[in-house]
Tab-separated table of C-alpha atoms in Angstrom:
chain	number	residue	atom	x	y	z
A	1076	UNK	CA	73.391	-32.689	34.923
A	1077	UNK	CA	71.334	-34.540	32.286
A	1078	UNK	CA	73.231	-36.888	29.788
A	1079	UNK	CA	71.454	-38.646	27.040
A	1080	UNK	CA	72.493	-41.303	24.868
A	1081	UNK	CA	74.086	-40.146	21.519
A	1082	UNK	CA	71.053	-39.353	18.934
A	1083	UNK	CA	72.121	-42.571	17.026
A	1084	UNK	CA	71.441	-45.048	19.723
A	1085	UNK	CA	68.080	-43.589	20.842
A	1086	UNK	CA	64.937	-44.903	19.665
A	1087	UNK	CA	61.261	-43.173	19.209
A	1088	UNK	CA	58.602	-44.855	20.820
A	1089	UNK	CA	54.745	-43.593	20.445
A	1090	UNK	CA	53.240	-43.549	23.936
A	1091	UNK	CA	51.352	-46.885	24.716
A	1092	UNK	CA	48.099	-44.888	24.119
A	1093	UNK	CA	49.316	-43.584	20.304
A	1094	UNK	CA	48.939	-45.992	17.799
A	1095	UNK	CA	50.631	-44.756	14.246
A	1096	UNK	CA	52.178	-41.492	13.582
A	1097	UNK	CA	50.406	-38.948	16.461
A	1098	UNK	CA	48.906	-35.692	15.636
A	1099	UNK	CA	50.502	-32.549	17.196
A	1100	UNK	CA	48.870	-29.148	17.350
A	1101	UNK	CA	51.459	-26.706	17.704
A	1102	UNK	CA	49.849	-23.268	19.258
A	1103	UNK	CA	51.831	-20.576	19.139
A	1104	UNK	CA	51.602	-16.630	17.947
A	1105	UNK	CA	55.239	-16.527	17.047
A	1106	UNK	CA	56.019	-17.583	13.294
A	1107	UNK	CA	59.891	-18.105	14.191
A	1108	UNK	CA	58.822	-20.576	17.152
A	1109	UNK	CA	56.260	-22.282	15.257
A	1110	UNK	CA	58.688	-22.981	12.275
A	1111	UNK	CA	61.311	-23.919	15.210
A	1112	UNK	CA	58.358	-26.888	16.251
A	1113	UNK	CA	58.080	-27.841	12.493
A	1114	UNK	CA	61.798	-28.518	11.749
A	1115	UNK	CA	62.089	-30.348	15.272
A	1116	UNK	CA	59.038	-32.426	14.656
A	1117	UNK	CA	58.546	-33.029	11.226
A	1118	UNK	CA	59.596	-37.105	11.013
A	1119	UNK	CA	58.144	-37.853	14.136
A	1120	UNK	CA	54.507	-36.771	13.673
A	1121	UNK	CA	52.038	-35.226	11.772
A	1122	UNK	CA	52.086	-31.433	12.623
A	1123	UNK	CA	49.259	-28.705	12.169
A	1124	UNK	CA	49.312	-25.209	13.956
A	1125	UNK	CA	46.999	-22.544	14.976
A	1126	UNK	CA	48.096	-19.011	15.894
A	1127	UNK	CA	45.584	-18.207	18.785
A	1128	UNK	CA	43.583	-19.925	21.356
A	1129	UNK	CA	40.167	-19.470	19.386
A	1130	UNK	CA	41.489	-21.506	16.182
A	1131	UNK	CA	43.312	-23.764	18.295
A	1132	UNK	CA	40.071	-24.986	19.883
A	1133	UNK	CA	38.167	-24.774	16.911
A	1134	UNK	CA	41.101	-27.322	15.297
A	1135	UNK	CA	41.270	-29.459	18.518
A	1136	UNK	CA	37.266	-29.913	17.976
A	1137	UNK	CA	37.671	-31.029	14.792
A	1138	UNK	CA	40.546	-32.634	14.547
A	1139	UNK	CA	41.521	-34.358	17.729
A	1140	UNK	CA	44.409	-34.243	18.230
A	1141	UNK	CA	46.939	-36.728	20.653
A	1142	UNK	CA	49.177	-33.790	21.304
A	1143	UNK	CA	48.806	-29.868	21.791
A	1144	UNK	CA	51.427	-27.919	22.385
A	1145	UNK	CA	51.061	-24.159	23.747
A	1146	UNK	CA	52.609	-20.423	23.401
A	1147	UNK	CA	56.498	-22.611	23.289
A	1148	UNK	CA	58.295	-19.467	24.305
C-alpha cells in the first residue's frame, strides 16, 4: 500500500538535470490517452505529441526533448 501526502502539501520539483519548465513528448496512437497526458500535464511542462514512432523521432531530433513518454496504454 502506497500513501501520498494530500495534493496540497506536495511540491513539484524539476529533476536536478531540468532547469525551467521541461519539455515532454507524449507518443501515443490513441487520441483519448494522449488528451488524458495533456490534462494531467499541462501546468507542469511544456507538452508536444506525435502519433507514431517515425514523427516521434523526427520531433525528438529536432526538438530535444527532457522527457518522452511512449504508447501510455
Amino acid at each position: 500500500l502506497m500513501v501520498f501526502p494530500p495534493a496540497e502539501t506536495r511540491h513539484h520539483t524539476p529533476s536536478p538535470g531540468i532547469t525551467g519548465t521541461p519539455n515532454i513528448l507524449i507518443v501515443e496512437d490513441n487520441p483519448d490517452n494522449r488528451a488524458t497526458m495533456h490534462a494531467l500535464l499541462k501546468d507542469l511542462a511544456v507538452l508536444s505529441d506525435a502519433e507514431n514512432g517515425r514523427i516521434a523521432l523526427e520531433q525528438i531530433r529536432a526538438q530535444r526533448p527532457d522527457v518522452v513518454l511512449m504508447d501510455i496504454s
